[in-house]
PDB file of C-alpha atoms in Angstrom:
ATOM      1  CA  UNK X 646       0.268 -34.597  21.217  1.00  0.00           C
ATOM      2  CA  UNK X 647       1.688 -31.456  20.642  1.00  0.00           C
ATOM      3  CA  UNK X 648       3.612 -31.941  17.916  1.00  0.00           C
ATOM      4  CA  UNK X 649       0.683 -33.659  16.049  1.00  0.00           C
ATOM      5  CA  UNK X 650      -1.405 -30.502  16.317  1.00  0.00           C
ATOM      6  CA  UNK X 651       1.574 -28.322  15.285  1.00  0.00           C
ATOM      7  CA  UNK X 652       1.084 -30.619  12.020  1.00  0.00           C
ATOM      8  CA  UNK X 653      -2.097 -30.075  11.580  1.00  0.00           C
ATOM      9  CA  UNK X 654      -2.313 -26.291  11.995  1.00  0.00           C
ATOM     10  CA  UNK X 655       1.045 -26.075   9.879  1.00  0.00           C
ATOM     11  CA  UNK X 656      -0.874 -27.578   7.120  1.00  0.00           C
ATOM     12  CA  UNK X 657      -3.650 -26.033   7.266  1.00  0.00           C
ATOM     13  CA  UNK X 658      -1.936 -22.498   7.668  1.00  0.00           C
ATOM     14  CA  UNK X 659       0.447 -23.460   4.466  1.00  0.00           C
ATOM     15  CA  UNK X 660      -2.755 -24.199   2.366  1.00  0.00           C
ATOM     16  CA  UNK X 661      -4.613 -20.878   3.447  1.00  0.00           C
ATOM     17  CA  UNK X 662      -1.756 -19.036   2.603  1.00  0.00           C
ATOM     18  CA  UNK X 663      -0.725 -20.902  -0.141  1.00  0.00           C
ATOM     19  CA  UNK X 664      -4.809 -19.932  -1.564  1.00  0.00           C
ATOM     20  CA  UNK X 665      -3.777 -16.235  -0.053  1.00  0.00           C
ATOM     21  CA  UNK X 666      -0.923 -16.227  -2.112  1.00  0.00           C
ATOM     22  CA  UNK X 667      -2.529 -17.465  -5.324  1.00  0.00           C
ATOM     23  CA  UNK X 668      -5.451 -15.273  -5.104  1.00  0.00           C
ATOM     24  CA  UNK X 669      -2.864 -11.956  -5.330  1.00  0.00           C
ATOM     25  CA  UNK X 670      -1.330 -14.197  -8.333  1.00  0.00           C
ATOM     26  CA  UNK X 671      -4.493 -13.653 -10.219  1.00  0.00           C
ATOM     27  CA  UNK X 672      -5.101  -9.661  -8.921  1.00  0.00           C
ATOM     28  CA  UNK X 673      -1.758  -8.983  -9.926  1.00  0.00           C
ATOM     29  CA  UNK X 674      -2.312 -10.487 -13.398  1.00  0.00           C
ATOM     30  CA  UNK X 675      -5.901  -8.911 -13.954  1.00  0.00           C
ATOM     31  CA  UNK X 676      -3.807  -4.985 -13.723  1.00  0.00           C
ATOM     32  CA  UNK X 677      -0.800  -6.210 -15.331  1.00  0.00           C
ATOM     33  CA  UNK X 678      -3.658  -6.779 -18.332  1.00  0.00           C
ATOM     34  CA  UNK X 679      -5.662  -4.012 -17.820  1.00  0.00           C
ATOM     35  CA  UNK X 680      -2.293  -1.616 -17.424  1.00  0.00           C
ATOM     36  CA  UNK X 681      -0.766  -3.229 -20.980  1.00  0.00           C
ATOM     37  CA  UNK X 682      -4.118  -3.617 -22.893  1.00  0.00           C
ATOM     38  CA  UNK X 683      -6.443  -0.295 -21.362  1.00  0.00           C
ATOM     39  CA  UNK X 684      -3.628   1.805 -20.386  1.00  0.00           C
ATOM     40  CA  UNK X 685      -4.550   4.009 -17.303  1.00  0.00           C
ATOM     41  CA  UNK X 686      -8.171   2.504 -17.129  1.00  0.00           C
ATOM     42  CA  UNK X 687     -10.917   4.109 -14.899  1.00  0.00           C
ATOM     43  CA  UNK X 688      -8.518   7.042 -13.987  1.00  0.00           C
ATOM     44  CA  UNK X 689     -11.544   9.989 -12.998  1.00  0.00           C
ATOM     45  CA  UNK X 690      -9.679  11.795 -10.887  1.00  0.00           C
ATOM     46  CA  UNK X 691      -7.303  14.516 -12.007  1.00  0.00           C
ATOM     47  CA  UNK X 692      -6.248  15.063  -8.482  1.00  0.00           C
ATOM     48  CA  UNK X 693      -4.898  11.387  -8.168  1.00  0.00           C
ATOM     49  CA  UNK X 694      -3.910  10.373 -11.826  1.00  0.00           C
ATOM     50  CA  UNK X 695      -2.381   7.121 -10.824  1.00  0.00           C
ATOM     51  CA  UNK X 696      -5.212   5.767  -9.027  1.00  0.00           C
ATOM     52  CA  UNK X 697      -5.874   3.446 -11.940  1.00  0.00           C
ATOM     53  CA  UNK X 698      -7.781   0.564 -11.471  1.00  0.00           C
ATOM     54  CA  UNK X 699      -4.890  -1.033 -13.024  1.00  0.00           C
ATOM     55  CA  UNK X 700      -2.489   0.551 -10.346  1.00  0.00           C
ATOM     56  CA  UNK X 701      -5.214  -0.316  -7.390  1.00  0.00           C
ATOM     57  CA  UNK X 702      -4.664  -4.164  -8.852  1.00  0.00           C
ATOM     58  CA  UNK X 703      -1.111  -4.337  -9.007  1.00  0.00           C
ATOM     59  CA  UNK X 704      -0.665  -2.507  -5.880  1.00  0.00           C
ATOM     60  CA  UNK X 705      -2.794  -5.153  -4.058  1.00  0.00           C
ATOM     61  CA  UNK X 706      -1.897  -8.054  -5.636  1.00  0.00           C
ATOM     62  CA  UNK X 707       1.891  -7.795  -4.638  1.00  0.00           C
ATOM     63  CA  UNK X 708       0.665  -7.101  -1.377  1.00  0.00           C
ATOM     64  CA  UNK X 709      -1.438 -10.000  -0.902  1.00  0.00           C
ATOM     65  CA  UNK X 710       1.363 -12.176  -2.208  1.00  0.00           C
ATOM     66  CA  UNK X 711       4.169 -11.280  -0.333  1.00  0.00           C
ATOM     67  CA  UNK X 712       1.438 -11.274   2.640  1.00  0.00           C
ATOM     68  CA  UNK X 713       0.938 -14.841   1.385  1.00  0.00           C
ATOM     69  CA  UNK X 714       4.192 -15.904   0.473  1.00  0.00           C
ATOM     70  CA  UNK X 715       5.323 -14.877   4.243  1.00  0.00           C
ATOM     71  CA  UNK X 716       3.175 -17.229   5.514  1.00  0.00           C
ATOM     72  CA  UNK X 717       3.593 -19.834   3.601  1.00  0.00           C
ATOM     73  CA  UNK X 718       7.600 -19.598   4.318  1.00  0.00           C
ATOM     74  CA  UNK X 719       6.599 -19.369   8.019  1.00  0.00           C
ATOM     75  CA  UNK X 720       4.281 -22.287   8.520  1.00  0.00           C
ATOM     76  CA  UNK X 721       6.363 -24.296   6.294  1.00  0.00           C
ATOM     77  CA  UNK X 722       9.524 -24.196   8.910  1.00  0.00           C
ATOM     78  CA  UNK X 723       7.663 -23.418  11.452  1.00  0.00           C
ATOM     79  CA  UNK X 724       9.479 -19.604  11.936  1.00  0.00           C
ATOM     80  CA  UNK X 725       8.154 -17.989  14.683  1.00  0.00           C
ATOM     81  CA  UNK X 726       9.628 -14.757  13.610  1.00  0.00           C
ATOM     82  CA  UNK X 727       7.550 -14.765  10.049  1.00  0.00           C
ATOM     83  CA  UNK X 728       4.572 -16.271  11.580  1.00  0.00           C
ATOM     84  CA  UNK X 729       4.284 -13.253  13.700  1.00  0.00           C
ATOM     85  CA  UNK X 730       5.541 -10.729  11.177  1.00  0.00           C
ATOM     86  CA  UNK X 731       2.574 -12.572   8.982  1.00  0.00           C
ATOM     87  CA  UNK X 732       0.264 -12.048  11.765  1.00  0.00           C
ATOM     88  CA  UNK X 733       1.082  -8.528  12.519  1.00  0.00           C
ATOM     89  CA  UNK X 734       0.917  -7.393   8.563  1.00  0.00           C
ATOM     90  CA  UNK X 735      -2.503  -9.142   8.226  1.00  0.00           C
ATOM     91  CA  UNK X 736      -3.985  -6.892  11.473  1.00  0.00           C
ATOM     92  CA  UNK X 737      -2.591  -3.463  10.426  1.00  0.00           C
ATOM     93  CA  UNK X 738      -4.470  -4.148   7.217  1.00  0.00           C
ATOM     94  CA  UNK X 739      -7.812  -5.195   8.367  1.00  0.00           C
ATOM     95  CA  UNK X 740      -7.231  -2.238  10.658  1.00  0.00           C
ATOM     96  CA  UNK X 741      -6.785   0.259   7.716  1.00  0.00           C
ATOM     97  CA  UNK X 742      -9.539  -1.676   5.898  1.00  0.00           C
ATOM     98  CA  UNK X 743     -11.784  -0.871   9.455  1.00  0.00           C
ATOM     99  CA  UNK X 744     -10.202   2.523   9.856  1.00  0.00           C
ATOM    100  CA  UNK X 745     -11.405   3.316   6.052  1.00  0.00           C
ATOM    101  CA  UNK X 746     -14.931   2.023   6.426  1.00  0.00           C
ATOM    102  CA  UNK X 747     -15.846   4.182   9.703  1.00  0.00           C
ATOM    103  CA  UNK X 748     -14.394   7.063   8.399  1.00  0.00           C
ATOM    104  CA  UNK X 749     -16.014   7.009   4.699  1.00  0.00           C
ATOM    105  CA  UNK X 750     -19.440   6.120   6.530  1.00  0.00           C
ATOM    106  CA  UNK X 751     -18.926   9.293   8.829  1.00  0.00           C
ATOM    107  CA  UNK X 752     -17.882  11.550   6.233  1.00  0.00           C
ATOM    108  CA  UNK X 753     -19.898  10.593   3.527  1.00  0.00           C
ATOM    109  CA  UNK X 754     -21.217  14.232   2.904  1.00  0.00           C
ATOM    110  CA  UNK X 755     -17.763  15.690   2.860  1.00  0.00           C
ATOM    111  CA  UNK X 756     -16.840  12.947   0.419  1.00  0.00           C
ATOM    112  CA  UNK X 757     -19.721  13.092  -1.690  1.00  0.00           C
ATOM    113  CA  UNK X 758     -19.003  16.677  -2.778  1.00  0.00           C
ATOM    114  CA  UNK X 759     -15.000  16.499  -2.948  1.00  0.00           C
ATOM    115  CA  UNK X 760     -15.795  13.505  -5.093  1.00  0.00           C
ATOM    116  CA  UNK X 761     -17.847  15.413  -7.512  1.00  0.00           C
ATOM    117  CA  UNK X 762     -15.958  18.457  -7.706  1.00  0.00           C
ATOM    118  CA  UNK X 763     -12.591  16.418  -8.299  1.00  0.00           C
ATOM    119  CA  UNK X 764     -14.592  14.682 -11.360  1.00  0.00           C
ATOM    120  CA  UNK X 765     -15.579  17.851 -12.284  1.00  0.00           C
ATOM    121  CA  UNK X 766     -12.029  19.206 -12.636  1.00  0.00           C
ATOM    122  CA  UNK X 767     -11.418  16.087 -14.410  1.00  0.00           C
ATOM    123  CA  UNK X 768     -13.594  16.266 -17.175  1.00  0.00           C
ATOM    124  CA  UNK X 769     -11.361  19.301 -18.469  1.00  0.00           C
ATOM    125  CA  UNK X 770      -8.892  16.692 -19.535  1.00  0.00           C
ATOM    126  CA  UNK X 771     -11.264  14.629 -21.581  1.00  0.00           C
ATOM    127  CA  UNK X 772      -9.788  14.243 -25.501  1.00  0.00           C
ATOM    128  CA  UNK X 773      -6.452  15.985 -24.318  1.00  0.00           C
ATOM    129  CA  UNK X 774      -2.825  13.941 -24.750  1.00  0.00           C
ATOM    130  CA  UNK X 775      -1.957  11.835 -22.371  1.00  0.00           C
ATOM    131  CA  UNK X 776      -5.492  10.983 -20.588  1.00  0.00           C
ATOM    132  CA  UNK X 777      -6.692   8.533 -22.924  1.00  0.00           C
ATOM    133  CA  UNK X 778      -7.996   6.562 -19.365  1.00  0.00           C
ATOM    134  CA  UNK X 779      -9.365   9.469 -18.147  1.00  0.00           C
ATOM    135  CA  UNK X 780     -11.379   9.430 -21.981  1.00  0.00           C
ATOM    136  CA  UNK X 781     -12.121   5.972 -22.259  1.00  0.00           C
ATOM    137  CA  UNK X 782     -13.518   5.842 -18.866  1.00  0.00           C
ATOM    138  CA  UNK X 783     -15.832   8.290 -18.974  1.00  0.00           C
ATOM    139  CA  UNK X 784     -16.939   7.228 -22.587  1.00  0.00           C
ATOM    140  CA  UNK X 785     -17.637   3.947 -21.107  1.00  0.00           C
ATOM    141  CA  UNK X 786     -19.218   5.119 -17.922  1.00  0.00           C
ATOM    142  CA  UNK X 787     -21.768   7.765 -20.277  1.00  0.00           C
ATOM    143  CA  UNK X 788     -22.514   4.506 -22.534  1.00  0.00           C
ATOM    144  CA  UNK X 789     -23.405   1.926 -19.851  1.00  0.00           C
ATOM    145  CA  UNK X 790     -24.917   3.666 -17.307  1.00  0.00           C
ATOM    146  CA  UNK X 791     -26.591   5.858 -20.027  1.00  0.00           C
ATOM    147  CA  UNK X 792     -26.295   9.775 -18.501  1.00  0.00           C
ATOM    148  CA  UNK X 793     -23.887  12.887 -18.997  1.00  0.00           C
ATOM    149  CA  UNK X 794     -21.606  14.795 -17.130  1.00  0.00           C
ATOM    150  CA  UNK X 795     -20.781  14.654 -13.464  1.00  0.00           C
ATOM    151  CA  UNK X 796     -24.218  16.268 -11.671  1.00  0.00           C
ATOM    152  CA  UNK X 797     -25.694  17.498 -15.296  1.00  0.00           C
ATOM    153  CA  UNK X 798     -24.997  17.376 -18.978  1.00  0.00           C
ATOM    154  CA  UNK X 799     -24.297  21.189 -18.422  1.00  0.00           C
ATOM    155  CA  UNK X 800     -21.091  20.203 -16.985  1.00  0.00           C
ATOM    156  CA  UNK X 801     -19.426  19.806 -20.285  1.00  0.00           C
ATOM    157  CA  UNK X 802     -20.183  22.828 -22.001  1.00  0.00           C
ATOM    158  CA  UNK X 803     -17.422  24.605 -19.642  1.00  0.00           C
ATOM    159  CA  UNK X 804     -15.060  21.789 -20.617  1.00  0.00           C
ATOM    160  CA  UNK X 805     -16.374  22.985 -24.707  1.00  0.00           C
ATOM    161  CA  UNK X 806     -17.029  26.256 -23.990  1.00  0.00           C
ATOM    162  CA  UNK X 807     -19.900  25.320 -26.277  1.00  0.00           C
ATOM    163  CA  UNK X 808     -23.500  23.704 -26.160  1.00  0.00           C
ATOM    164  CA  UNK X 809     -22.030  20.671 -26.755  1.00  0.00           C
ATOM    165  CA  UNK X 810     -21.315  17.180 -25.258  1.00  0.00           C
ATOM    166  CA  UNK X 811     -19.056  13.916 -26.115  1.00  0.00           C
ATOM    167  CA  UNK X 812     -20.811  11.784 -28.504  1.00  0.00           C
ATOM    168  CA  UNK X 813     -21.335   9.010 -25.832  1.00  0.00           C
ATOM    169  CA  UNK X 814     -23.738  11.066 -24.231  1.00  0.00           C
ATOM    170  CA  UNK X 815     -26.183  10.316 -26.782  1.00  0.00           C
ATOM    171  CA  UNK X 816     -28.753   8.237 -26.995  1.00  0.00           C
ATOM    172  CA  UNK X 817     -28.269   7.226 -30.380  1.00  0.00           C
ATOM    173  CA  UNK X 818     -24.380   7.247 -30.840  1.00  0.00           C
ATOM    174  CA  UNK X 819     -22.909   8.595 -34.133  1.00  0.00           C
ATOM    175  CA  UNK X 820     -19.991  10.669 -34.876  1.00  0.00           C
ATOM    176  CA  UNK X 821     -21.016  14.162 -33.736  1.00  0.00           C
ATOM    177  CA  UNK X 822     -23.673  13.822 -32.271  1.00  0.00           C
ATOM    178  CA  UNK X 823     -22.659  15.594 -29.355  1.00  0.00           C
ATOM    179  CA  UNK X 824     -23.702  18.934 -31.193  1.00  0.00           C
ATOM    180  CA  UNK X 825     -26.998  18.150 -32.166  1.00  0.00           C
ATOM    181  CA  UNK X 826     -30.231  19.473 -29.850  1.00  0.00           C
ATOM    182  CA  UNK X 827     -30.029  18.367 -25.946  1.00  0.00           C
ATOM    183  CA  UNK X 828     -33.107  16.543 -26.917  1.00  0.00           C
ATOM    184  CA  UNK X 829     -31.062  13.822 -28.199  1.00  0.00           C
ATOM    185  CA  UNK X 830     -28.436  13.538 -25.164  1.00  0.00           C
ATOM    186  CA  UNK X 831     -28.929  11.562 -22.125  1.00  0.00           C
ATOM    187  CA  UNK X 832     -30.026  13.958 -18.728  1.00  0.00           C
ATOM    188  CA  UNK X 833     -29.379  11.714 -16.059  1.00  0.00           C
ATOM    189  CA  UNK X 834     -26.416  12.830 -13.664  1.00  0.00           C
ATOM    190  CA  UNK X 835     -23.333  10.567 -13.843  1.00  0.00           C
ATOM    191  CA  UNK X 836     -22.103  10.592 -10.449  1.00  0.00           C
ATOM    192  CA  UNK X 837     -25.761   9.885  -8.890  1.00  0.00           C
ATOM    193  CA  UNK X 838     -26.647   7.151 -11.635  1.00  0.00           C
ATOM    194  CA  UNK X 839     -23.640   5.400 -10.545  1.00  0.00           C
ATOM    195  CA  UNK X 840     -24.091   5.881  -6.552  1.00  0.00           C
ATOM    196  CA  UNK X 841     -27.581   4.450  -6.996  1.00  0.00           C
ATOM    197  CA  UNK X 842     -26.645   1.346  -9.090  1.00  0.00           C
ATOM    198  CA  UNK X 843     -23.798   1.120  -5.621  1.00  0.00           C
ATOM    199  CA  UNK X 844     -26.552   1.287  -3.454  1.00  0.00           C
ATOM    200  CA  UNK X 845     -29.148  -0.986  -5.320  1.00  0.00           C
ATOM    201  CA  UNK X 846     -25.789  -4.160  -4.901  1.00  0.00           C
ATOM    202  CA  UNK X 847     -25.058  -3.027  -1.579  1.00  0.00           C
ATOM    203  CA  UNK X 848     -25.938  -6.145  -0.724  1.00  0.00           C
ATOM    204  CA  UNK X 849     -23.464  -7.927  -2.769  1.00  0.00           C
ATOM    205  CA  UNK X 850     -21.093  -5.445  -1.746  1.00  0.00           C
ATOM    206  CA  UNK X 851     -21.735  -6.064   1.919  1.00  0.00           C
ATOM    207  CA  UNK X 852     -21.076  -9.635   1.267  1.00  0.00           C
ATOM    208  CA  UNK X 853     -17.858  -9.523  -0.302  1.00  0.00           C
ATOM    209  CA  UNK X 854     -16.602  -7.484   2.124  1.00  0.00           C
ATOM    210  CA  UNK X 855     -17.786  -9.783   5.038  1.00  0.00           C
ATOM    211  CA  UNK X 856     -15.866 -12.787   3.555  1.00  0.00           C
ATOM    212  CA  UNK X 857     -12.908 -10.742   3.258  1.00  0.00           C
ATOM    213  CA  UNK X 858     -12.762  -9.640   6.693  1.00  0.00           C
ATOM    214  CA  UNK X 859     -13.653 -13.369   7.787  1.00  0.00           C
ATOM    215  CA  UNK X 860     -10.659 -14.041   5.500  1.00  0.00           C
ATOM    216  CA  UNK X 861      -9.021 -12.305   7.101  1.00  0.00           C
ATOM    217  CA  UNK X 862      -9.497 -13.422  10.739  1.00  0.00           C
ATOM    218  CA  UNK X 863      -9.356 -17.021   9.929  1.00  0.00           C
ATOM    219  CA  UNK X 864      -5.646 -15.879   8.663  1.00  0.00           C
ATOM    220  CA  UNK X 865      -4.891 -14.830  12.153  1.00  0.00           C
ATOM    221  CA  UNK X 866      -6.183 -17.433  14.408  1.00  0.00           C
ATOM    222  CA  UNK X 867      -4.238 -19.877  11.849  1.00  0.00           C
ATOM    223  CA  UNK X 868      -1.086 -18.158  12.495  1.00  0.00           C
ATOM    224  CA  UNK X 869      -1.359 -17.047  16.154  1.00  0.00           C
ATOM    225  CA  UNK X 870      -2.420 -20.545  16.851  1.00  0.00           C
ATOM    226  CA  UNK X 871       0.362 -22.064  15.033  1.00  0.00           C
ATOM    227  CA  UNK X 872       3.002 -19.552  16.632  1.00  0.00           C
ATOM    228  CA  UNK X 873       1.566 -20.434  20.163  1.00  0.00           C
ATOM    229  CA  UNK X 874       1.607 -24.258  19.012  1.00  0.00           C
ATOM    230  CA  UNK X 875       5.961 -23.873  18.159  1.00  0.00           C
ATOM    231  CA  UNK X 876       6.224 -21.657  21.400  1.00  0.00           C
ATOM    232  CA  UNK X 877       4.567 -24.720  22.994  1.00  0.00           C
ATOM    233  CA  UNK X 878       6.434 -27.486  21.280  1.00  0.00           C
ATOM    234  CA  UNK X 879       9.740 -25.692  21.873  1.00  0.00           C
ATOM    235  CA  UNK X 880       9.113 -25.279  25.197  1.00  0.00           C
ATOM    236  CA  UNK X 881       8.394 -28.792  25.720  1.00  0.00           C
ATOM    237  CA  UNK X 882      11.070 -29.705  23.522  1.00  0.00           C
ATOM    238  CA  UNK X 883      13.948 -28.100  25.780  1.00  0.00           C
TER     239      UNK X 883
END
């Protein structure tokens, strides 16, 4: 009896896992793109240049697989020793994923205005060598999301030294645009325009982080059950 639900839990804990370990497969692949086609996309910060979105993707993709490809090894031959290293990796990181939550939720003042001075800082690199993500993600940001600067279209014209703003801060985009009358530039604040579309699909982020924790959980009561369920059957089996 024991042995048949050690087969079914092995199973079932090789198929999570082997999902798990696909899923990374495909975040992995998404910033391997994104780092050879967009360069350093979505890099704002000039405090933390690497924190790409392409870097963020790669970074947790490997993760995930080698989180997945542990327990896929371990369930497989039934290793009690991966099962619980598998276990233990999964908790410390929906611990840090916790730990991260509580703390941006309690600090969320303090954050707010490092955040915007940090962009702020940044925007002195837009156009320069090098920072072509930095440039391309702030064009695109302006474009979509239709506003200028970090907390004002002001903001630019220390970066300029000039009454004068990047041309995808107009409303009608042409090439120099930027240096026509502020008439024809967008006034809505960057960093707020983009916490209030967050807010308005708070919702959908809720969600998506609810089915990652559950994710997450499942992961462990597969392999803690399965490492009890090999305890048991050795046990019995001596």
């Amino acid at each position: 009896m024991a042995r048949g639900c050690l087969q079914g839990v092995k199973y079932l804990m090789f198929a999570f896992n082997l999902l798990f370990w696909l899923g990374g497969c495909g975040v992995l692949g998404v910033g391997i793109w994104l780092a050879a086609t967009q360069g350093n996309f979505a890099t704002l910060s000039s405090s933390f240049p690497s924190l790409s979105a392409a870097n963020l993707l790669i970074v947790t993709g490997t993760f995930v697989m080698a989180i997945g490809f542990v327990g896929c090894i371990g369930a497989l031959k039934e290793n009690k020793c991966l099962l619980l290293t598998f276990f233990v990796l999964l908790l410390l990181v929906l611990l840090l994923e916790t730990t991260i939550a509580v703390l941006f939720f309690a600090y969320t003042d303090k954050i707010d205005r490092y955040a915007q001075e940090d962009l702020k800082k940044g925007l002195h690199l837009y156009g320069t060598p090098g920072n072509v993500g930095l440039t391309n993600a702030w064009s695109i940001i302006q474009t979509d999301f239709r506003c200028c600067g970090v907390s004002n279209y002001t903001d630019w014209f220390e970066v300029y030294n000039a009454t004068r703003v990047p041309d995808s801060c107009c409303l009608e985009f042409s090439d120099g645009c930027g240096l026509h009358a502020p008439g024809t530039w967008w006034k809505a604040p960057c960093y707020e325009t983009v916490k209030a579309w967050l807010q308005e699909n708070l919702l959908a982020v809720g969600v998506f982080g609810l089915c990652t924790a559950l994710v997450q959980i499942l992961g462990l009561t597969f392999a803690m059950t399965m490492y009890c369920q090999v305890v048991r059957a050795d046990t019995y089996g001596a």
